GROMACS .gro file of C-alpha atoms in nm:
model
  311
    1MET     CA    1   2.828  -1.440  -6.707
    2GLU     CA    2   2.858  -1.360  -6.320
    3LEU     CA    3   3.199  -1.287  -6.250
    4ASP     CA    4   3.359  -1.591  -6.055
    5PRO     CA    5   3.395  -1.551  -5.694
    6GLU     CA    6   3.724  -1.715  -5.676
    7VAL     CA    7   3.862  -1.443  -5.896
    8THR     CA    8   3.973  -1.125  -5.786
    9PRO     CA    9   3.957  -0.847  -6.052
   10THR     CA   10   4.277  -0.688  -6.147
   11VAL     CA   11   4.158  -0.413  -6.202
   12TYR     CA   12   3.851  -0.142  -6.073
   13VAL     CA   13   3.723   0.115  -6.237
   14GLN     CA   14   3.484   0.399  -6.099
   15LEU     CA   15   3.246   0.560  -6.333
   16PHE     CA   16   3.035   0.704  -6.070
   17GLY     CA   17   3.155   1.035  -6.001
   18SER     CA   18   3.484   1.119  -6.127
   19PHE     CA   19   3.652   0.832  -6.314
   20ASN     CA   20   3.950   0.607  -6.134
   21LEU     CA   21   4.119   0.313  -6.225
   22HIS     CA   22   4.302   0.087  -5.930
   23ARG     CA   23   4.533  -0.145  -6.057
   24ASP     CA   24   4.814  -0.359  -5.833
   25GLY     CA   25   4.762  -0.120  -5.562
   26VAL     CA   26   4.818   0.223  -5.791
   27ILE     CA   27   4.510   0.490  -5.841
   28LEU     CA   28   4.503   0.659  -6.209
   29THR     CA   29   4.262   0.941  -6.256
   30ALA     CA   30   4.143   1.081  -6.563
   31ALA     CA   31   4.454   1.267  -6.597
   32ASP     CA   32   4.665   0.962  -6.594
   33MET     CA   33   4.509   0.786  -6.855
   34GLY     CA   34   4.704   0.899  -7.178
   35GLY     CA   35   4.440   1.141  -7.296
   36CYS     CA   36   4.082   1.135  -7.346
   37LYS     CA   37   4.046   0.902  -7.636
   38PRO     CA   38   4.241   0.588  -7.433
   39ARG     CA   39   3.997   0.676  -7.138
   40HIS     CA   40   3.683   0.692  -7.351
   41ILE     CA   41   3.773   0.375  -7.518
   42LEU     CA   42   3.796   0.179  -7.149
   43GLU     CA   43   3.464   0.349  -7.028
   44ILE     CA   44   3.324   0.249  -7.362
   45LEU     CA   45   3.400  -0.106  -7.286
   46LEU     CA   46   3.297  -0.102  -6.971
   47MET     CA   47   2.952   0.036  -7.105
   48ASN     CA   48   2.944  -0.289  -7.313
   49PHE     CA   49   3.085  -0.470  -7.053
   50GLY     CA   50   3.209  -0.850  -7.150
   51THR     CA   51   3.084  -0.820  -7.490
   52GLY     CA   52   3.306  -0.739  -7.766
   53VAL     CA   53   3.259  -0.401  -7.951
   54SER     CA   54   3.407  -0.392  -8.329
   55LYS     CA   55   3.691  -0.154  -8.415
   56ASP     CA   56   3.433   0.036  -8.693
   57ARG     CA   57   3.176   0.098  -8.403
   58LEU     CA   58   3.454   0.180  -8.155
   59ILE     CA   59   3.555   0.431  -8.430
   60GLU     CA   60   3.214   0.526  -8.512
   61ILE     CA   61   3.145   0.608  -8.123
   62LEU     CA   62   3.444   0.774  -8.093
   63TRP     CA   63   3.460   1.013  -8.402
   64GLY     CA   64   3.105   0.996  -8.540
   65SER     CA   65   3.109   1.084  -8.882
   66ARG     CA   66   3.453   1.294  -8.857
   67ALA     CA   67   3.657   0.985  -8.800
   68PRO     CA   68   4.047   1.063  -8.972
   69THR     CA   69   4.205   0.920  -9.220
   70GLY     CA   70   4.367   0.611  -9.089
   71ALA     CA   71   4.138   0.558  -8.785
   72VAL     CA   72   4.204   0.219  -8.760
   73ALA     CA   73   4.528   0.247  -8.692
   74THR     CA   74   4.464   0.541  -8.479
   75LEU     CA   75   4.277   0.352  -8.284
   76GLU     CA   76   4.486   0.041  -8.254
   77SER     CA   77   4.792   0.293  -8.108
   78TYR     CA   78   4.529   0.425  -7.854
   79VAL     CA   79   4.441   0.075  -7.735
   80CYS     CA   80   4.801  -0.031  -7.695
   81SER     CA   81   4.865   0.270  -7.477
   82LEU     CA   82   4.564   0.176  -7.309
   83ARG     CA   83   4.691  -0.169  -7.230
   84ARG     CA   84   5.019  -0.075  -7.132
   85LEU     CA   85   4.830   0.147  -6.871
   86ILE     CA   86   4.604  -0.109  -6.729
   87GLN     CA   87   4.804  -0.402  -6.743
   88PRO     CA   88   5.192  -0.333  -6.790
   89GLY     CA   89   5.396  -0.655  -6.919
   90ARG     CA   90   5.087  -0.873  -6.974
   91THR     CA   91   4.950  -0.762  -7.311
   92ARG     CA   92   4.796  -1.109  -7.420
   93THR     CA   93   4.680  -1.233  -7.061
   94GLY     CA   94   4.556  -0.864  -6.896
   95PRO     CA   95   4.224  -0.758  -6.902
   96LEU     CA   96   4.181  -0.606  -7.241
   97ARG     CA   97   4.155  -0.883  -7.497
   98THR     CA   98   4.127  -0.882  -7.903
   99ALA     CA   99   3.806  -1.091  -8.003
  100ASN     CA  100   3.631  -1.120  -8.339
  101GLY     CA  101   3.770  -0.779  -8.504
  102GLY     CA  102   3.719  -0.568  -8.173
  103TYR     CA  103   3.797  -0.547  -7.827
  104VAL     CA  104   3.649  -0.667  -7.473
  105LEU     CA  105   3.709  -0.678  -7.129
  106ASP     CA  106   3.776  -1.016  -6.937
  107ARG     CA  107   3.478  -1.009  -6.684
  108CYS     CA  108   3.723  -1.214  -6.463
  109LEU     CA  109   3.961  -0.994  -6.468
  110VAL     CA  110   3.795  -0.644  -6.425
  111ASN     CA  111   3.472  -0.468  -6.257
  112SER     CA  112   3.362  -0.113  -6.224
  113ASP     CA  113   3.109   0.029  -5.977
  114LEU     CA  114   2.875   0.021  -6.264
  115GLU     CA  115   2.873  -0.360  -6.333
  116LYS     CA  116   2.848  -0.391  -5.907
  117PHE     CA  117   2.497  -0.150  -5.952
  118HIS     CA  118   2.384  -0.402  -6.226
  119GLN     CA  119   2.481  -0.715  -6.009
  120LEU     CA  120   2.263  -0.529  -5.734
  121VAL     CA  121   1.960  -0.474  -5.946
  122ARG     CA  122   1.966  -0.811  -6.065
  123GLU     CA  123   1.986  -0.975  -5.717
  124ALA     CA  124   1.692  -0.712  -5.614
  125SER     CA  125   1.481  -0.836  -5.885
  126ALA     CA  126   1.533  -1.201  -5.794
  127SER     CA  127   1.437  -1.153  -5.420
  128PRO     CA  128   1.163  -1.118  -5.163
  129PRO     CA  129   1.070  -0.770  -5.053
  130MET     CA  130   1.280  -0.835  -4.732
  131THR     CA  131   1.582  -0.873  -4.921
  132ALA     CA  132   1.540  -0.669  -5.245
  133TYR     CA  133   1.445  -0.374  -5.015
  134PRO     CA  134   1.880  -0.311  -4.910
  135LEU     CA  135   1.969  -0.404  -5.249
  136LEU     CA  136   1.786  -0.145  -5.418
  137ARG     CA  137   1.882   0.128  -5.159
  138SER     CA  138   2.270   0.039  -5.224
  139ALA     CA  139   2.215   0.040  -5.608
  140LEU     CA  140   2.041   0.371  -5.593
  141ASP     CA  141   2.325   0.542  -5.304
  142MET     CA  142   2.563   0.384  -5.542
  143SER     CA  143   2.463   0.568  -5.851
  144ALA     CA  144   2.382   0.911  -5.692
  145ALA     CA  145   2.675   1.039  -5.853
  146PRO     CA  146   2.685   1.139  -6.211
  147LEU     CA  147   2.788   0.872  -6.436
  148LEU     CA  148   3.114   0.927  -6.632
  149GLY     CA  149   3.137   1.263  -6.443
  150ASP     CA  150   3.448   1.369  -6.661
  151GLU     CA  151   3.303   1.348  -6.961
  152VAL     CA  152   3.080   1.651  -7.042
  153VAL     CA  153   3.078   1.677  -7.435
  154PRO     CA  154   3.087   1.320  -7.577
  155GLU     CA  155   2.695   1.214  -7.675
  156TRP     CA  156   2.780   0.865  -7.617
  157ALA     CA  157   2.826   0.972  -7.277
  158ASN     CA  158   2.507   1.168  -7.236
  159GLU     CA  159   2.279   0.877  -7.398
  160ALA     CA  160   2.448   0.616  -7.111
  161ARG     CA  161   2.348   0.915  -6.845
  162LEU     CA  162   1.972   0.904  -6.984
  163ARG     CA  163   1.963   0.528  -6.934
  164LEU     CA  164   2.103   0.512  -6.638
  165ALA     CA  165   1.837   0.814  -6.502
  166GLU     CA  166   1.555   0.618  -6.670
  167GLN     CA  167   1.664   0.310  -6.473
  168ARG     CA  168   1.692   0.494  -6.132
  169LEU     CA  169   1.360   0.607  -6.176
  170GLU     CA  170   1.220   0.252  -6.196
  171LEU     CA  171   1.443   0.173  -5.913
  172GLN     CA  172   1.314   0.424  -5.672
  173ILE     CA  173   0.945   0.377  -5.764
  174ARG     CA  174   1.018  -0.040  -5.694
  175ALA     CA  175   1.181   0.072  -5.351
  176ALA     CA  176   0.854   0.353  -5.290
  177GLU     CA  177   0.625   0.009  -5.311
  178THR     CA  178   0.848  -0.251  -5.161
  179ALA     CA  179   0.886  -0.003  -4.867
  180SER     CA  180   0.507   0.018  -4.807
  181VAL     CA  181   0.503  -0.346  -4.829
  182LEU     CA  182   0.744  -0.370  -4.571
  183ASN     CA  183   0.509  -0.152  -4.380
  184LEU     CA  184   0.795   0.170  -4.393
  185PRO     CA  185   0.562   0.472  -4.492
  186ALA     CA  186   0.781   0.752  -4.455
  187GLU     CA  187   1.055   0.582  -4.695
  188ALA     CA  188   0.760   0.510  -4.943
  189ILE     CA  189   0.648   0.869  -4.928
  190THR     CA  190   1.034   0.985  -4.978
  191TRP     CA  191   1.143   0.742  -5.249
  192ALA     CA  192   0.801   0.792  -5.441
  193GLN     CA  193   0.900   1.218  -5.411
  194ALA     CA  194   1.216   1.136  -5.554
  195ALA     CA  195   1.130   0.954  -5.818
  196LEU     CA  196   0.823   1.255  -5.891
  197SER     CA  197   1.110   1.502  -5.888
  198ALA     CA  198   1.242   1.312  -6.200
  199ASP     CA  199   0.929   1.241  -6.410
  200GLY     CA  200   0.593   1.400  -6.282
  201LEU     CA  201   0.418   1.253  -6.495
  202ASN     CA  202   0.435   0.897  -6.396
  203GLU     CA  203   0.165   0.718  -6.287
  204ARG     CA  204   0.310   0.473  -6.053
  205ALA     CA  205   0.490   0.718  -5.862
  206TRP     CA  206   0.203   0.921  -5.785
  207THR     CA  207   0.037   0.568  -5.704
  208ALA     CA  208   0.309   0.498  -5.455
  209LEU     CA  209   0.299   0.798  -5.302
  210VAL     CA  210  -0.075   0.856  -5.286
  211ALA     CA  211  -0.028   0.477  -5.106
  212GLY     CA  212   0.244   0.574  -4.879
  213TYR     CA  213   0.036   0.887  -4.739
  214GLU     CA  214  -0.248   0.609  -4.677
  215LEU     CA  215  -0.003   0.381  -4.447
  216ALA     CA  216   0.100   0.627  -4.276
  217GLY     CA  217  -0.273   0.766  -4.169
  218LEU     CA  218  -0.174   1.102  -4.359
  219TYR     CA  219  -0.507   1.076  -4.538
  220ALA     CA  220  -0.550   1.455  -4.631
  221GLU     CA  221  -0.186   1.492  -4.785
  222GLY     CA  222  -0.295   1.143  -4.979
  223LEU     CA  223  -0.568   1.341  -5.096
  224THR     CA  224  -0.392   1.679  -5.161
  225ALA     CA  225  -0.146   1.455  -5.348
  226TYR     CA  226  -0.446   1.300  -5.567
  227ASP     CA  227  -0.558   1.656  -5.642
  228LYS     CA  228  -0.207   1.768  -5.735
  229CYS     CA  229  -0.171   1.450  -5.962
  230ARG     CA  230  -0.530   1.486  -6.150
  231ARG     CA  231  -0.435   1.872  -6.215
  232THR     CA  232  -0.108   1.770  -6.350
  233PHE     CA  233  -0.240   1.471  -6.537
  234HIS     CA  234  -0.515   1.698  -6.702
  235ARG     CA  235  -0.285   2.003  -6.822
  236GLU     CA  236   0.018   1.792  -6.921
  237LEU     CA  237  -0.142   1.493  -7.095
  238ALA     CA  238  -0.573   1.581  -7.101
  239CYS     CA  239  -0.679   1.270  -6.923
  240SER     CA  240  -0.718   1.163  -6.543
  241PRO     CA  241  -0.550   0.913  -6.344
  242GLY     CA  242  -0.611   0.579  -6.448
  243ALA     CA  243  -0.831   0.285  -6.257
  244ALA     CA  244  -0.585   0.165  -5.949
  245LEU     CA  245  -0.521   0.529  -5.872
  246GLN     CA  246  -0.855   0.674  -5.878
  247ALA     CA  247  -0.935   0.365  -5.643
  248LEU     CA  248  -0.684   0.451  -5.379
  249TYR     CA  249  -0.871   0.787  -5.436
  250GLY     CA  250  -1.200   0.656  -5.305
  251ARG     CA  251  -1.055   0.459  -4.996
  252LEU     CA  252  -0.871   0.759  -4.883
  253LEU     CA  253  -1.210   0.952  -4.931
  254ARG     CA  254  -1.414   0.673  -4.758
  255ARG     CA  255  -1.092   0.654  -4.487
  256THR     CA  256  -1.106   1.033  -4.414
  257GLY     CA  257  -1.460   1.024  -4.378
  258GLU     CA  258  -1.462   0.717  -4.072
  259VAL     CA  259  -1.231   0.980  -3.937
  260GLU     CA  260  -1.432   1.282  -3.945
  261GLY     CA  261  -1.732   1.056  -3.777
  262ASP     CA  262  -1.542   0.936  -3.517
  263LEU     CA  263  -1.405   1.237  -3.375
  264SER     CA  264  -1.743   1.391  -3.465
  265GLU     CA  265  -1.895   1.120  -3.161
  266ALA     CA  266  -1.609   1.153  -2.985
  267LEU     CA  267  -1.661   1.548  -2.941
  268GLU     CA  268  -2.064   1.484  -2.890
  269ALA     CA  269  -1.965   1.221  -2.618
  270LEU     CA  270  -1.699   1.485  -2.423
  271ILE     CA  271  -1.989   1.795  -2.455
  272TYR     CA  272  -2.229   1.545  -2.322
  273LEU     CA  273  -2.031   1.407  -2.029
  274GLY     CA  274  -1.914   1.765  -1.913
  275GLN     CA  275  -2.278   1.900  -1.925
  276ARG     CA  276  -2.415   1.552  -1.723
  277LEU     CA  277  -2.121   1.644  -1.483
  278ARG     CA  278  -2.248   1.981  -1.462
  279GLY     CA  279  -2.574   1.921  -1.415
  280THR     CA  280  -2.684   2.097  -1.695
  281ALA     CA  281  -3.032   1.978  -1.857
  282ILE     CA  282  -2.968   1.815  -2.184
  283PRO     CA  283  -3.204   1.916  -2.423
  284THR     CA  284  -3.518   1.736  -2.551
  285GLY     CA  285  -3.446   1.703  -2.897
  286ARG     CA  286  -3.153   1.554  -2.855
  287THR     CA  287  -3.006   1.764  -3.127
  288THR     CA  288  -2.851   2.102  -3.058
  289GLY     CA  289  -2.602   2.312  -3.236
  290GLY     CA  290  -2.546   2.032  -3.517
  291LEU     CA  291  -2.436   1.775  -3.167
  292ASN     CA  292  -2.657   1.446  -3.175
  293PHE     CA  293  -2.666   1.363  -2.768
  294GLY     CA  294  -2.864   1.082  -2.818
  295ARG     CA  295  -2.606   0.941  -3.024
  296ALA     CA  296  -2.342   1.095  -2.793
  297GLU     CA  297  -2.513   0.902  -2.470
  298LYS     CA  298  -2.455   0.589  -2.674
  299VAL     CA  299  -2.115   0.650  -2.716
  300LEU     CA  300  -2.047   0.702  -2.373
  301ASP     CA  301  -2.254   0.425  -2.227
  302SER     CA  302  -2.055   0.223  -2.444
  303PHE     CA  303  -1.747   0.324  -2.350
  304LEU     CA  304  -1.857   0.284  -1.985
  305ARG     CA  305  -1.977  -0.013  -2.001
  306ARG     CA  306  -1.609  -0.148  -2.196
  307ALA     CA  307  -1.445   0.004  -1.902
  308GLN     CA  308  -1.624  -0.213  -1.617
  309GLN     CA  309  -1.544  -0.526  -1.843
  310ALA     CA  310  -1.217  -0.433  -1.821
  311GLY     CA  311  -1.189  -0.369  -1.439
   0.00000   0.00000   0.00000
């Protein structure tokens, strides 16, 4: 269920970077939450936004096998403390509700930067490239700070950060691929490099990087990137890049050959022109020192004809 655009949430929680809770013009930090356990309960509910979490499950997450005697009563006291902080005077009508033997946050009355991140991702997935690209960039910018930055020890927080890291990797690759579709090679290369910094064995990221170099006309850099990918895969995975990346490599080789051929012809034509202007005799064999003067003459004549037609 999406947030009702006609309803303004009364509570907004920042989960990326340092914890902050905005409520009725008041800002509460991690130190204002009455200890770590009430804050943890709120964060866990935000990780499961809009879905009820049972008391048993909360106890398992918070304490694991070390749950204290009377854990249910202790949990309920923490929830009461949390309610007083986020919805003073509104025990029954505030955003933290009791549901099916557990607790749930009302999506119409509470929101977080994590939920906004997920909403951007959903919108990007349903949008064409021109619209999706700025949404992907916004989601990646928003999630650059550490998720649950104040929670260093809890295992559940580490698991949430790992899930987010996997999602960010996917978004970086999608941003690189979308940038290429939009003919933005420099940005495609940057996003692909960021993805490879997170996972150097991701073939889609390597493909996006090499494709970005091709789009930018940086064929030598693309070939170098492919060779690095090939060697990395051989060393770490004992395999070669897949068919799509190999096809891209073959295309780069052909483009490199075309460019080098054009440069060779241009060099021959310039040398041939210089010798004609100086009145130097053209070798009868038409090929000297690796230079093909017969081809150079044809290139020069073709150029002059086009110049005359344009004039």
